[in-house]
PDB file of C-alpha atoms in Angstrom:
ATOM      1  CA  GLU A  21     -22.670 -14.863 -12.299  1.00  0.00           C
ATOM      2  CA  GLU A  22     -21.852 -11.761 -14.299  1.00  0.00           C
ATOM      3  CA  GLU A  23     -18.157 -11.026 -14.871  1.00  0.00           C
ATOM      4  CA  GLU A  24     -16.856  -7.598 -13.998  1.00  0.00           C
ATOM      5  CA  GLU A  25     -16.058  -5.658 -17.152  1.00  0.00           C
ATOM      6  CA  GLU A  26     -12.403  -4.737 -17.342  1.00  0.00           C
ATOM      7  CA  GLU A  27     -11.650  -1.063 -17.486  1.00  0.00           C
ATOM      8  CA  GLU A  28      -8.286   0.506 -18.120  1.00  0.00           C
ATOM      9  CA  TRP A  29      -6.977   1.891 -14.835  1.00  0.00           C
ATOM     10  CA  ARG A  30      -3.337   2.206 -15.832  1.00  0.00           C
ATOM     11  CA  PRO A  31      -2.101   5.608 -16.994  1.00  0.00           C
ATOM     12  CA  ASN A  32      -3.321   6.231 -20.524  1.00  0.00           C
ATOM     13  CA  GLY A  33      -3.622   9.991 -20.828  1.00  0.00           C
ATOM     14  CA  ALA A  34      -0.428  10.317 -22.886  1.00  0.00           C
ATOM     15  CA  GLY A  35      -1.366   7.752 -25.530  1.00  0.00           C
ATOM     16  CA  GLN A  36       0.188   4.753 -23.765  1.00  0.00           C
ATOM     17  CA  LYS A  37      -0.593   1.417 -25.400  1.00  0.00           C
ATOM     18  CA  TYR A  38      -0.724  -1.898 -23.544  1.00  0.00           C
ATOM     19  CA  ALA A  39      -0.532  -5.427 -24.943  1.00  0.00           C
ATOM     20  CA  THR A  40      -3.390  -6.691 -22.773  1.00  0.00           C
ATOM     21  CA  PRO A  41      -6.379  -5.083 -21.086  1.00  0.00           C
ATOM     22  CA  GLY A  42      -5.844  -3.891 -17.540  1.00  0.00           C
ATOM     23  CA  GLU A  43      -6.997  -5.911 -14.566  1.00  0.00           C
ATOM     24  CA  PRO A  44      -9.935  -4.282 -12.769  1.00  0.00           C
ATOM     25  CA  GLU A  45      -8.548  -2.153  -9.945  1.00  0.00           C
ATOM     26  CA  ALA A  46     -10.751  -3.883  -7.351  1.00  0.00           C
ATOM     27  CA  ALA A  47      -9.345  -7.270  -8.417  1.00  0.00           C
ATOM     28  CA  PHE A  48      -5.760  -5.967  -8.174  1.00  0.00           C
ATOM     29  CA  ASP A  49      -6.462  -4.480  -4.735  1.00  0.00           C
ATOM     30  CA  GLY A  50      -7.877  -7.832  -3.617  1.00  0.00           C
ATOM     31  CA  ARG A  51      -4.789  -9.686  -4.847  1.00  0.00           C
ATOM     32  CA  MET A  52      -2.506  -7.211  -3.084  1.00  0.00           C
ATOM     33  CA  LYS A  53      -4.410  -7.559   0.212  1.00  0.00           C
ATOM     34  CA  ALA A  54      -4.169 -11.347  -0.102  1.00  0.00           C
ATOM     35  CA  LEU A  55      -0.419 -11.016  -0.702  1.00  0.00           C
ATOM     36  CA  TYR A  56      -0.079  -8.775   2.351  1.00  0.00           C
ATOM     37  CA  ASP A  57      -2.015 -11.308   4.455  1.00  0.00           C
ATOM     38  CA  TRP A  58       0.147 -14.153   3.145  1.00  0.00           C
ATOM     39  CA  ILE A  59       3.357 -12.294   4.036  1.00  0.00           C
ATOM     40  CA  ASP A  60       1.875 -11.408   7.436  1.00  0.00           C
ATOM     41  CA  SER A  61       1.112 -15.097   8.099  1.00  0.00           C
ATOM     42  CA  ARG A  62       4.683 -16.256   7.452  1.00  0.00           C
ATOM     43  CA  VAL A  63       6.702 -17.521  10.420  1.00  0.00           C
ATOM     44  CA  GLU A  64       9.997 -16.628   8.732  1.00  0.00           C
ATOM     45  CA  ARG A  65      11.679 -13.437   9.851  1.00  0.00           C
ATOM     46  CA  THR A  66      12.836 -12.633   6.312  1.00  0.00           C
ATOM     47  CA  VAL A  67      10.810 -12.992   3.115  1.00  0.00           C
ATOM     48  CA  ALA A  68      12.136 -12.173  -0.365  1.00  0.00           C
ATOM     49  CA  LEU A  69       9.498 -10.771  -2.694  1.00  0.00           C
ATOM     50  CA  VAL A  70      10.322 -10.523  -6.398  1.00  0.00           C
ATOM     51  CA  CYS A  71       7.655  -8.441  -8.087  1.00  0.00           C
ATOM     52  CA  HIS A  72       6.693  -5.842 -10.650  1.00  0.00           C
ATOM     53  CA  TRP A  73       6.770  -2.104 -10.026  1.00  0.00           C
ATOM     54  CA  GLY A  74       3.032  -1.930  -9.326  1.00  0.00           C
ATOM     55  CA  VAL A  75       3.273  -4.401  -6.452  1.00  0.00           C
ATOM     56  CA  ALA A  76       6.121  -2.500  -4.765  1.00  0.00           C
ATOM     57  CA  ASP A  77       4.268   0.767  -5.332  1.00  0.00           C
ATOM     58  CA  TRP A  78       1.077  -0.660  -3.845  1.00  0.00           C
ATOM     59  CA  LEU A  79       2.686  -2.271  -0.775  1.00  0.00           C
ATOM     60  CA  LEU A  80       5.420   0.275  -0.019  1.00  0.00           C
ATOM     61  CA  GLY A  81       4.418   3.444  -1.827  1.00  0.00           C
ATOM     62  CA  VAL A  82       7.834   3.696  -3.479  1.00  0.00           C
ATOM     63  CA  ASP A  83       9.045   3.918  -7.050  1.00  0.00           C
ATOM     64  CA  MET A  84      11.695   1.308  -7.780  1.00  0.00           C
ATOM     65  CA  ASP A  85      13.955   0.770 -10.774  1.00  0.00           C
ATOM     66  CA  ASN A  86      14.088  -2.521 -12.674  1.00  0.00           C
ATOM     67  CA  CYS A  87      16.165  -5.093 -10.754  1.00  0.00           C
ATOM     68  CA  GLU A  88      16.413  -2.799  -7.723  1.00  0.00           C
ATOM     69  CA  VAL A  89      16.772  -4.528  -4.352  1.00  0.00           C
ATOM     70  CA  ARG A  90      15.443  -3.005  -1.141  1.00  0.00           C
ATOM     71  CA  ALA A  91      14.973  -4.193   2.404  1.00  0.00           C
ATOM     72  CA  ALA A  92      11.783  -3.095   4.107  1.00  0.00           C
ATOM     73  CA  PRO A  93      10.491  -3.981   7.561  1.00  0.00           C
ATOM     74  CA  PHE A  94       7.014  -5.493   7.509  1.00  0.00           C
ATOM     75  CA  GLY A  95       5.682  -2.482   9.404  1.00  0.00           C
ATOM     76  CA  ARG A  96       6.448  -0.341   6.333  1.00  0.00           C
ATOM     77  CA  LEU A  97       3.891  -2.272   4.248  1.00  0.00           C
ATOM     78  CA  ARG A  98       0.272  -1.115   4.211  1.00  0.00           C
ATOM     79  CA  ARG A  99      -2.570  -3.617   3.843  1.00  0.00           C
ATOM     80  CA  GLY A 100      -4.686  -0.910   2.236  1.00  0.00           C
ATOM     81  CA  GLY A 101      -1.911   0.022  -0.164  1.00  0.00           C
ATOM     82  CA  TYR A 102      -0.527   3.374  -1.138  1.00  0.00           C
ATOM     83  CA  ALA A 103      -2.279   5.363  -3.799  1.00  0.00           C
ATOM     84  CA  THR A 104      -0.140   6.918  -6.510  1.00  0.00           C
ATOM     85  CA  PRO A 105      -1.909   9.946  -7.992  1.00  0.00           C
ATOM     86  CA  ASP A 106      -2.784   9.436 -11.667  1.00  0.00           C
ATOM     87  CA  GLU A 107      -0.608  12.369 -12.756  1.00  0.00           C
ATOM     88  CA  GLU A 108       2.435  10.900 -10.994  1.00  0.00           C
ATOM     89  CA  ALA A 109       1.736   7.414 -12.360  1.00  0.00           C
ATOM     90  CA  ASP A 110       1.393   8.872 -15.892  1.00  0.00           C
ATOM     91  CA  GLU A 111       4.817  10.503 -15.507  1.00  0.00           C
ATOM     92  CA  ILE A 112       6.439   7.320 -14.139  1.00  0.00           C
ATOM     93  CA  PHE A 113       5.024   5.108 -16.907  1.00  0.00           C
ATOM     94  CA  SER A 114       5.826   7.644 -19.635  1.00  0.00           C
ATOM     95  CA  GLU A 115       9.444   7.908 -18.487  1.00  0.00           C
ATOM     96  CA  GLY A 116       9.749   4.108 -18.377  1.00  0.00           C
ATOM     97  CA  GLU A 117       8.324   3.772 -21.878  1.00  0.00           C
ATOM     98  CA  ARG A 118      10.715   6.453 -23.147  1.00  0.00           C
ATOM     99  CA  LEU A 119      13.713   4.597 -21.678  1.00  0.00           C
ATOM    100  CA  VAL A 120      12.561   1.255 -23.130  1.00  0.00           C
ATOM    101  CA  THR A 121      12.090   2.850 -26.560  1.00  0.00           C
ATOM    102  CA  GLN A 122      15.595   4.363 -26.398  1.00  0.00           C
ATOM    103  CA  ASP A 123      17.064   0.976 -25.463  1.00  0.00           C
ATOM    104  CA  MET A 124      15.246  -0.737 -28.343  1.00  0.00           C
ATOM    105  CA  GLU A 125      16.407   1.859 -30.849  1.00  0.00           C
ATOM    106  CA  GLY A 126      19.960   1.233 -29.704  1.00  0.00           C
TER     107      GLY A 126
END
């Protein structure tokens, strides 16, 4: 079986550098759909999901700050995900990198 070649899908138009190669978008979409299905299968009325920005963006279509807490009814989630336009994602990632750099420089 031939492995899918990884291609960079994260914003990279402004010279962003990443420590590891990006996961193929189809693989990420598959993981997110599996997560949605898992949440949907739960019998609990409340589920806490601790995740990275990309997961919240994919499931809810919202931009969240680090350590931000939000409540969202299950009906707000989309199994097919929300698409963030590349230009908007570039801006979000660039701003985050700028803030991290400022914090590191003290």
